[in-house]
Short mmCIF file of C-alpha atoms in Angstrom, two decimals:
data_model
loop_
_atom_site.label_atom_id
_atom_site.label_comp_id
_atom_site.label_asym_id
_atom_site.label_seq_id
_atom_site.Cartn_x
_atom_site.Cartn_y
_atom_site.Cartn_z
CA UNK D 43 59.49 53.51 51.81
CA UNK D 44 63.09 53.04 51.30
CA UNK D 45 64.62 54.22 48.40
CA UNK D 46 66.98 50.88 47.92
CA UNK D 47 65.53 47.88 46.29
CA UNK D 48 66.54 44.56 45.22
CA UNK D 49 63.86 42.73 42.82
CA UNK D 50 64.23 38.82 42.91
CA UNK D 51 63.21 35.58 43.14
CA UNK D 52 62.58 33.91 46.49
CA UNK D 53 65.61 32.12 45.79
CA UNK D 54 69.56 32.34 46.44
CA UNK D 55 71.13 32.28 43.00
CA UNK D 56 72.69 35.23 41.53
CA UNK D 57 71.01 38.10 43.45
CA UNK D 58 72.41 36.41 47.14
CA UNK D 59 75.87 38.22 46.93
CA UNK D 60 73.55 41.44 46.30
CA UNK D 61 72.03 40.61 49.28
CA UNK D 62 75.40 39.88 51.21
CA UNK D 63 76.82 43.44 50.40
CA UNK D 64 73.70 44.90 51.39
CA UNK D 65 73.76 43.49 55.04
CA UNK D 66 77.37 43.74 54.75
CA UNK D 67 77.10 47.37 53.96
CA UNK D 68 74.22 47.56 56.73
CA UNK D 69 72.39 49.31 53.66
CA UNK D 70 68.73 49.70 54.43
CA UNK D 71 66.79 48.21 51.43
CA UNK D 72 63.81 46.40 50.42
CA UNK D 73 63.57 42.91 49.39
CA UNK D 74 60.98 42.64 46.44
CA UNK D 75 60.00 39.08 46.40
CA UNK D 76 58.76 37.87 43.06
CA UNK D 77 57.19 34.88 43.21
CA UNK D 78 57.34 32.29 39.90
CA UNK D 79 53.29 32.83 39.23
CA UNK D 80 54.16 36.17 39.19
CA UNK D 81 56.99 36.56 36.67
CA UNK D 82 55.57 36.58 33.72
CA UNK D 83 53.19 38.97 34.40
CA UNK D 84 56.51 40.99 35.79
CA UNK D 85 59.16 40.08 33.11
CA UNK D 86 58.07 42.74 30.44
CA UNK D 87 58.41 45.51 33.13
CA UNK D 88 62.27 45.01 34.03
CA UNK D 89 64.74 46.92 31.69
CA UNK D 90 66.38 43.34 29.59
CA UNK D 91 63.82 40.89 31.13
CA UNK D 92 65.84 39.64 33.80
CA UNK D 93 66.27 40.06 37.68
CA UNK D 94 67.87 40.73 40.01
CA UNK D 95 67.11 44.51 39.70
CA UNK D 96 68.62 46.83 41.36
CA UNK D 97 67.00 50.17 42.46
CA UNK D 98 68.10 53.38 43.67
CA UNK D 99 66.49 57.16 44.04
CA UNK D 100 63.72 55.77 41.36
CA UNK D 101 66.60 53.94 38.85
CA UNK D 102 66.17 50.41 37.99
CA UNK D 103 69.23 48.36 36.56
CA UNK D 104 70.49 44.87 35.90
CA UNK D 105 73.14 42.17 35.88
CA UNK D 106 74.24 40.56 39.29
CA UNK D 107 78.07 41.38 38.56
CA UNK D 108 77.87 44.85 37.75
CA UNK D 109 75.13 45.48 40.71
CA UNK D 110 77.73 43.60 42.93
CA UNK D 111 80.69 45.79 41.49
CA UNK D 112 79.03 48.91 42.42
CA UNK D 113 78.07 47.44 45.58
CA UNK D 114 81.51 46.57 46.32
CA UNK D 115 82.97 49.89 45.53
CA UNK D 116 81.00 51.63 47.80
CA UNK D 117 81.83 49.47 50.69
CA UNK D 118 85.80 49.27 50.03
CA UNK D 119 85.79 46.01 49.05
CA UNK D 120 86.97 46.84 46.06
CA UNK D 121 91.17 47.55 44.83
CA UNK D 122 92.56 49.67 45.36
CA UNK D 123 94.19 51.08 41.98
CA UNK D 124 92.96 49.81 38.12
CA UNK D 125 94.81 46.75 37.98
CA UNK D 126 94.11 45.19 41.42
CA UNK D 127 90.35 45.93 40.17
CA UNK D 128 91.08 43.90 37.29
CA UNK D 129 91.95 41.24 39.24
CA UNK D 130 88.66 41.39 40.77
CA UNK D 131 86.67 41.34 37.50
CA UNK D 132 88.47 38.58 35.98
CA UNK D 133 88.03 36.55 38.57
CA UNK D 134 84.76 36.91 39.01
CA UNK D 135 83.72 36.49 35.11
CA UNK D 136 85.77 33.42 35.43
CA UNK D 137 83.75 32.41 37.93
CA UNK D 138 80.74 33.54 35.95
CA UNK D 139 81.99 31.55 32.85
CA UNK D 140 81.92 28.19 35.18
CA UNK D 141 78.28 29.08 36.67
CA UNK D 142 77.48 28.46 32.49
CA UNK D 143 78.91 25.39 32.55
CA UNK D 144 77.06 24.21 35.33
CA UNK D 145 74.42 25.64 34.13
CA UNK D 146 74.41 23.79 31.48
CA UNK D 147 74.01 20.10 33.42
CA UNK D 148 71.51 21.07 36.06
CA UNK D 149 69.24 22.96 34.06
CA UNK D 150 69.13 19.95 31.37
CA UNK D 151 65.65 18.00 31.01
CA UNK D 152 66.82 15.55 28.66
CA UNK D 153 68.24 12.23 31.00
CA UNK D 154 70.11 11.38 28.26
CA UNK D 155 71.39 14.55 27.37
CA UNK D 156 72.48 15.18 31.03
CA UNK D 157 74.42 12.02 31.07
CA UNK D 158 76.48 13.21 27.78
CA UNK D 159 77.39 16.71 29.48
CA UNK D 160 77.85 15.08 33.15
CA UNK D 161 81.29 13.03 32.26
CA UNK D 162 83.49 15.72 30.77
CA UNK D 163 81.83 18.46 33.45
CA UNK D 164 82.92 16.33 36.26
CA UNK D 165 86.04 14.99 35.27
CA UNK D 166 87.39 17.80 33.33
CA UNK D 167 86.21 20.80 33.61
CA UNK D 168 84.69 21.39 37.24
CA UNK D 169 88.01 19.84 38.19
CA UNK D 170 90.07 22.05 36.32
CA UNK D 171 88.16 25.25 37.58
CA UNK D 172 88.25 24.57 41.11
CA UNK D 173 91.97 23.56 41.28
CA UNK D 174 93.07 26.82 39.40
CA UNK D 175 90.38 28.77 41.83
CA UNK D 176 91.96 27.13 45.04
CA UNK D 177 95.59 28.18 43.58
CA UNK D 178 94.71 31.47 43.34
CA UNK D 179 93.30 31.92 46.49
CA UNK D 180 96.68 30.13 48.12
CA UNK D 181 98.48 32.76 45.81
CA UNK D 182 96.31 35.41 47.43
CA UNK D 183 96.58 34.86 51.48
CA UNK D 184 93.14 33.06 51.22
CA UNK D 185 91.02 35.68 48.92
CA UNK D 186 90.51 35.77 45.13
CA UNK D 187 91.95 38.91 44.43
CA UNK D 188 94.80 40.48 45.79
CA UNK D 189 95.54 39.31 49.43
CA UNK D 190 92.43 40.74 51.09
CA UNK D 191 88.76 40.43 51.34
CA UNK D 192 86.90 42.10 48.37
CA UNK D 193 83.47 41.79 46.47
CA UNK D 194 84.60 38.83 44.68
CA UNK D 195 84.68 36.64 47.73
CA UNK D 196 81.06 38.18 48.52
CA UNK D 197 80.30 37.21 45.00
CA UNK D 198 81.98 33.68 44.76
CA UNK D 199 80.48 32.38 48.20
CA UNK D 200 77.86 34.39 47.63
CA UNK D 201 76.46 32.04 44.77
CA UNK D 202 78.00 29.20 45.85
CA UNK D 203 75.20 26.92 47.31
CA UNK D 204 73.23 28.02 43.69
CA UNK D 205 76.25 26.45 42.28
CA UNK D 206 76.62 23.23 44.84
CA UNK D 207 72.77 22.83 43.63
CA UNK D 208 73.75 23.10 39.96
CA UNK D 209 76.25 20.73 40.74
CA UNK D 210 74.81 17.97 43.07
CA UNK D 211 77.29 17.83 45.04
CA UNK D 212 79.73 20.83 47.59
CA UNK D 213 82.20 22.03 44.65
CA UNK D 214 84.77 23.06 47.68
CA UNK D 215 84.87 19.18 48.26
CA UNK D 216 89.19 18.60 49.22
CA UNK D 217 89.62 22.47 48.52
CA UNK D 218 91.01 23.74 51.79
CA UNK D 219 91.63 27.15 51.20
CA UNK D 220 88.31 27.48 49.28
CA UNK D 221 86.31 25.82 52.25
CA UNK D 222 88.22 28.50 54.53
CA UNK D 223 87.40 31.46 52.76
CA UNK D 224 83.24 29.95 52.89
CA UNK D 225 84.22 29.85 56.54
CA UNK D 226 85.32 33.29 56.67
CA UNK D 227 82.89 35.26 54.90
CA UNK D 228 79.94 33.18 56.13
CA UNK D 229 81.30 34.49 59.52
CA UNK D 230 81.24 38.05 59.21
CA UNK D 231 78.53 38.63 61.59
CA UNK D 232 75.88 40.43 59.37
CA UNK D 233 76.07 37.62 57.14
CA UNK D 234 76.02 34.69 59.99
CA UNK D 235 73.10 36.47 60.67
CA UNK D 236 71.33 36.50 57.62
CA UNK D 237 71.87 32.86 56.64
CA UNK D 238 70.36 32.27 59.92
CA UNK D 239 67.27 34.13 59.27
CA UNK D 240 67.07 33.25 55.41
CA UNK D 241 64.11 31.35 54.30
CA UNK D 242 64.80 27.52 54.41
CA UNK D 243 62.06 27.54 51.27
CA UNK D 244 65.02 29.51 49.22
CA UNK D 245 66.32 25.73 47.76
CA UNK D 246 68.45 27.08 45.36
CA UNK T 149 110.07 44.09 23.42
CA UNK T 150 106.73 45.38 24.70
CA UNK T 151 105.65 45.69 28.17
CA UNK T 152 101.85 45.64 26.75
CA UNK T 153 100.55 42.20 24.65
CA UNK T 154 97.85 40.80 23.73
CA UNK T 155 97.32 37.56 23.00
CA UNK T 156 94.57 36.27 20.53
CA UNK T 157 93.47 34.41 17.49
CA UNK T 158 93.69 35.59 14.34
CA UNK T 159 90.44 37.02 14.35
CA UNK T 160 88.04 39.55 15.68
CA UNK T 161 86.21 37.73 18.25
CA UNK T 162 85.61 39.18 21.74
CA UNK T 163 89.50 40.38 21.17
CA UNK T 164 88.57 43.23 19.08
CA UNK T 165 87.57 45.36 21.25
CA UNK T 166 90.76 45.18 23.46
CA UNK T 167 92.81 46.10 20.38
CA UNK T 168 90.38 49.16 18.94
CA UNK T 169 90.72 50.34 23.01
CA UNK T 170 94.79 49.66 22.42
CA UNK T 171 94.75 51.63 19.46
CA UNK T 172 92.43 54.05 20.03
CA UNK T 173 94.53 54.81 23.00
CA UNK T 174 97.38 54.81 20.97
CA UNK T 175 99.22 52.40 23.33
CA UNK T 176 102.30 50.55 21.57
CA UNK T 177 101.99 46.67 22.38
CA UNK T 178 102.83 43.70 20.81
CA UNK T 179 100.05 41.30 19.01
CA UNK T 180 100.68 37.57 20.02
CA UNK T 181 98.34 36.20 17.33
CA UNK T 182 97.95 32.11 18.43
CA UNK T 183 97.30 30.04 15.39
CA UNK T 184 94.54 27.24 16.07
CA UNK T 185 97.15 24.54 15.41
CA UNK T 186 99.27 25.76 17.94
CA UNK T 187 96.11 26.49 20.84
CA UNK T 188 95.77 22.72 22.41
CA UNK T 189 99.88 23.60 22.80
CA UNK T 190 99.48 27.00 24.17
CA UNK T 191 95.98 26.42 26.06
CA UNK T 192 97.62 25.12 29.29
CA UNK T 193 99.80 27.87 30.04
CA UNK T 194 97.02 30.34 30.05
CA UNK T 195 95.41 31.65 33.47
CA UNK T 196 91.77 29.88 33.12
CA UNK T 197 92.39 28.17 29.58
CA UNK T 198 90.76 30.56 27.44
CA UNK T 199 92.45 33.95 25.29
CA UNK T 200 92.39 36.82 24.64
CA UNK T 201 94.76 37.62 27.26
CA UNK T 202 96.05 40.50 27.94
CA UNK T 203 99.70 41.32 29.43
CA UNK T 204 101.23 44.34 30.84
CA UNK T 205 104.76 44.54 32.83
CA UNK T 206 105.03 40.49 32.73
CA UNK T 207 101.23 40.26 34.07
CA UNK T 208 98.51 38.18 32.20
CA UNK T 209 95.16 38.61 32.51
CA UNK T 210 92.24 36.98 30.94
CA UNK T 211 88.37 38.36 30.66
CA UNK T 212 87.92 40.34 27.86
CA UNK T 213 85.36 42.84 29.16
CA UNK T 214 87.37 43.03 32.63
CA UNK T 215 90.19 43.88 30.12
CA UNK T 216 88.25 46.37 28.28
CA UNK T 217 86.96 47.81 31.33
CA UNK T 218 90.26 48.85 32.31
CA UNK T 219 91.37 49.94 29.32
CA UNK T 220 88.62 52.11 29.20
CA UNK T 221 89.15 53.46 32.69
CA UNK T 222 93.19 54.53 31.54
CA UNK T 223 91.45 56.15 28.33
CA UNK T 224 88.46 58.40 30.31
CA UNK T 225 86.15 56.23 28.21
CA UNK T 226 84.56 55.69 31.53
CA UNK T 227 81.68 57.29 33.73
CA UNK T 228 82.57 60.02 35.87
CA UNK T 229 80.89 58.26 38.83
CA UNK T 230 79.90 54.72 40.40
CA UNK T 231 76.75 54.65 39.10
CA UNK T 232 77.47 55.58 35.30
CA UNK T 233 79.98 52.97 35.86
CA UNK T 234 77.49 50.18 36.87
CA UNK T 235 75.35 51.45 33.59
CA UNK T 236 78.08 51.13 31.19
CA UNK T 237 78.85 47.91 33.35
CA UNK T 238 75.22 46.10 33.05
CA UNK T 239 74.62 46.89 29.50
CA UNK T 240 78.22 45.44 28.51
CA UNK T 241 76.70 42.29 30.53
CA UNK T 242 73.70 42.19 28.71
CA UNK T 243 75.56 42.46 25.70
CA UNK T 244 77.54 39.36 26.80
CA UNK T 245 74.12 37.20 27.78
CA UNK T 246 73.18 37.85 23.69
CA UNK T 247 76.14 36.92 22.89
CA UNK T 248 75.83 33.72 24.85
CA UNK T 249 72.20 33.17 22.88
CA UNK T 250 73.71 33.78 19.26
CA UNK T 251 76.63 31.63 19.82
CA UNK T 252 74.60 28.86 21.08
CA UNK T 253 72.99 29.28 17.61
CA UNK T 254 76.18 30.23 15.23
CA UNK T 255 78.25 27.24 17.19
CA UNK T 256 75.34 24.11 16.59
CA UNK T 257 76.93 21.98 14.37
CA UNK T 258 73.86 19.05 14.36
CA UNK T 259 71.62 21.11 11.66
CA UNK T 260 68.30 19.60 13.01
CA UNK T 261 68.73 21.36 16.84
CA UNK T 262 70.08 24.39 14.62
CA UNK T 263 66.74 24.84 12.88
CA UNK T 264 64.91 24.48 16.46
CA UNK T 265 67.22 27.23 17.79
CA UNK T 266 66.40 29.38 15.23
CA UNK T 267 62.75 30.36 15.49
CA UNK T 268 62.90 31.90 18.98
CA UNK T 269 66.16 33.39 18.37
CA UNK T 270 65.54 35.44 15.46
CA UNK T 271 61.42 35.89 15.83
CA UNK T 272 61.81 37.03 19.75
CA UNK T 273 65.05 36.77 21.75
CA UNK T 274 67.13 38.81 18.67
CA UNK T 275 64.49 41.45 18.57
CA UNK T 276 63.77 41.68 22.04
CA UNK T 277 67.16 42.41 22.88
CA UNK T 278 68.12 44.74 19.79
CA UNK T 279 64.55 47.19 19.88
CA UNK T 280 65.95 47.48 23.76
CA UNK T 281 69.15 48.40 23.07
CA UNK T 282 67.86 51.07 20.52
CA UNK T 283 65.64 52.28 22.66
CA UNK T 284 68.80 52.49 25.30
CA UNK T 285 71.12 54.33 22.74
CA UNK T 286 68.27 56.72 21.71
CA UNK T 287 67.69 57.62 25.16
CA UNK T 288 71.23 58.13 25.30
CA UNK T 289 72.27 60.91 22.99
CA UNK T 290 73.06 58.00 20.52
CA UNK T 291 75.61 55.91 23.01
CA UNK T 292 74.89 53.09 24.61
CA UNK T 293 75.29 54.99 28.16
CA UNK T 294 75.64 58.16 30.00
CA UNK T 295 74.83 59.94 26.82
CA UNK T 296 78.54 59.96 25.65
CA UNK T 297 80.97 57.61 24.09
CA UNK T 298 82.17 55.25 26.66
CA UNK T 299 83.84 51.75 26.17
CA UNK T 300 80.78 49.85 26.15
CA UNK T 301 80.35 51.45 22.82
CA UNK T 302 83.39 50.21 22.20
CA UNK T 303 82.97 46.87 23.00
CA UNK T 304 79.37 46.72 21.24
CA UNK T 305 80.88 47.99 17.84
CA UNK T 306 83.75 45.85 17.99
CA UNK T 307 82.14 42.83 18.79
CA UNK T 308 79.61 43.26 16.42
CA UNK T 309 81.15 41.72 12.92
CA UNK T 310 81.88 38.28 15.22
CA UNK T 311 77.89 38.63 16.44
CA UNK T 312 77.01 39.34 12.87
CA UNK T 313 79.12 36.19 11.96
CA UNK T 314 77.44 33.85 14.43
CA UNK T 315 73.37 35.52 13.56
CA UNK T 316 74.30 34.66 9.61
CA UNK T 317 72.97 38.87 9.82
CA UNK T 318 73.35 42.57 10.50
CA UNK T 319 71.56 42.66 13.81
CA UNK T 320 71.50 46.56 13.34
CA UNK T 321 69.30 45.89 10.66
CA UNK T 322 66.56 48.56 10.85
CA UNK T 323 68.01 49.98 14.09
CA UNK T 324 69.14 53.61 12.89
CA UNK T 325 70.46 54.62 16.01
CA UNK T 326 72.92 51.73 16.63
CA UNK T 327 74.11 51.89 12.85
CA UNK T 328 74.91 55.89 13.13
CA UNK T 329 76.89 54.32 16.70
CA UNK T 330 78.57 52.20 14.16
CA UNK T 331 79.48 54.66 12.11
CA UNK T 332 80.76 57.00 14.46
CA UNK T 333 83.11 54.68 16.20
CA UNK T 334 84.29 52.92 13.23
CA UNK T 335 85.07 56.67 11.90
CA UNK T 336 87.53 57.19 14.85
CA UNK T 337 90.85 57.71 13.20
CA UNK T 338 92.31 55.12 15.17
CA UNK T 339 89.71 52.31 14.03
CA UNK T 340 89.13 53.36 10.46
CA UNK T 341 93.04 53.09 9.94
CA UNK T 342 93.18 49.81 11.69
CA UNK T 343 90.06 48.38 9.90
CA UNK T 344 91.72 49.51 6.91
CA UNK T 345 94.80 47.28 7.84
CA UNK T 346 92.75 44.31 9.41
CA UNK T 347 93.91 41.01 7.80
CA UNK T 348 90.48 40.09 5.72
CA UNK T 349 91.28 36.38 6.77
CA UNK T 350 89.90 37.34 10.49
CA UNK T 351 86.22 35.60 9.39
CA UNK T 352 84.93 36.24 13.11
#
C-alpha cells in the first residue's frame, strides 16, 4: 500500500497537473478512481466535499492549487525567493479566475443562456486572457513565471485540454509561445509517457 | 514616496486583508484608493484587469491571496513547513470557492433567480461550509490551521464584513469558535486601531 494518494474523477480536469508532478516527481502514488455512481455515496467523506484529495502518511487535503504548490515545492519547480513565488501564485489564480469564466459557458444547460454568455466570453474576455498570458510568457523566455520551468506551467498545461473542452475550441489557437510551452512540457518524458498511457475514456 | 502600494477601492473587499497584513506588519506604504468613476480609466493599465494590486520597488502584482500569502510569509504568519503551508493554503482556497457561492448570490441583480439562489445557499451550501470550518478551527486550538495564528486567519477575518455584506448575515452566527477567532484578530493592536480609523463609507 503506498502511502501517497490522489482521489479523483476518471477525468483530466483539475487533479491532471497533480498527476503531472507526481510522474514528474517519479513519486510513487495511488490513483483512487472515483467513478460518478460513486460520488455521492463518497462526497460526505472528503474534508469540504470536493476532490481531488490529496493524501499523505494517513492526511487527507484539498484544493488542486495548493496540492500543486506543495507538489511543486518539493520538486524545485518552485522560486526561488518570496517574490519570484509570487509570481507563480498570481499567475496561476489568474489562470484559475479564467477556468471560472469558462466555466461558466460550458457548464451552462440553458441554450439560450449559453448564447448570452458565449459573445462577450469569446470576443472579450478569452481574448483578452490569452493575449496577456502569451505576453507574459514572451516576457518570461517561454514560462509563466520567471524565465524557467515551474509548477505553474505543470498547472496551466496541466488543465489545459479541461479548459479547450470548456471552451470548444484549442484556447492556444495563434498563441505561439503558449503552443511552445504545451510542446515543451508535454515532452518531458514522464509526462509524454503518461499522456500516452492515459485513458482515452478521460474526455474532459 | 513609497516603495510599498496598494491599490484598491474604497472598500474592504478581498483588499482588506492585504492592508490588516500591511499594518499588522507595520510596513509603511502608500494607499492608492481607485474611485469607481475613475476604474474603466484605470482598468487597462492593470496586470490582468482586476485590483487590488499590490506594488513593491516599482513591481505590481495582482491576486489577493497570492499577495497575502507573501505577506504572510515576510511576517512568520506562515507554517514552519511545506505541509502546514499547503493547510493554511487549501483552507484559504476553500474560503475563496464560498466566496465564489455568496457572491453569485449578493451580486444577482434579476430578484426572481435571486430567490432561487437562495434556498440552497443558506439551507445547505452556507452551513455546510461554516459547521466545517468550525469544526476545522476547533480542531485547531481556535485557528483556522496549524493550531496557531497564521494568515489564513487573517484573510478569513478580514474578508468576512464583505462576505457578511454579500450573505445579507453574520455567517459566524452560532459558530463560537470562529467569533472568539474574530475577536482575537480584530483585538490585534494593529487592526483594532485601523478599524477604528476605517472610513465607515467602505460598505463591502
Amino acid at each position: 500500500m503506498s502511502a501517497t494518494k490522489l482521489i479523483y474523477f476518471p477525468l483530466k480536469g483539475v487533479g491532471e497537473p497533480i498527476r503531472w508532478l507526481l510522474k514528474y516527481g517519479n513519486i510513487e502514488y495511488e490513483e483512487i478512481l472515483i467513478e460518478f455512481a460513486d460520488w455521492p455515496k463518497v462526497k460526505p467523506t472528503t474534508p469540504f466535499g470536493q476532490i481531488p484529495l490529496y493524501e499523505e502518511n494517513g492526511k487527507k487535503i484539498n484544493e488542486s492549487i495548493a496540492i500543486s504548490r506543495y507538489l511543486g515545492k518539493k520538486l524545485n519547480l518552485a522560486g526561488e525567493n518570496d517574490w519570484e513565488n509570487l509570481e507563480i501564485d498570481a499567475i496561476v489564480d489568474t489562470i484559475n479566475d479564467l477556468r471560472l469564466k469558462l466555466k461558466k459557458y460550458g457548464y451552462e444547460k440553458d441554450e439560450k443562456i449559453k448564447e448570452q454568455i458565449k459573445g462577450p466570453l469569446f470576443n472579450e474576455i478569452l481574448p483578452y486572457y490569452m493575449e496577456k498570458i502569451e505576453k507574459l510568457a514572451e516576457a518570461n523566455n517561454g514560462y509563466l513565471a520567471i524565465n524557467k520551468l515551474t509548477w505553474a506551467d505543470f498547472y496551466f498545461i496541466g488543465v489545459l485540454d479541461y479548459f479547450n473542452y470548456m471552451a470548444e475550441m484549442d484556447i492556444l489557437e495563434n498563441r505561439p509561445v503558449l503552443q511552445k510551452l504545451r510542446e515543451n512540457v508535454t515532452n518531458i518524458p514522464a509526462i509524454k509517457e503518461w499522456i500516452a498511457v492515459r485513458p482515452d475514456t478521460w474526455y474532459m
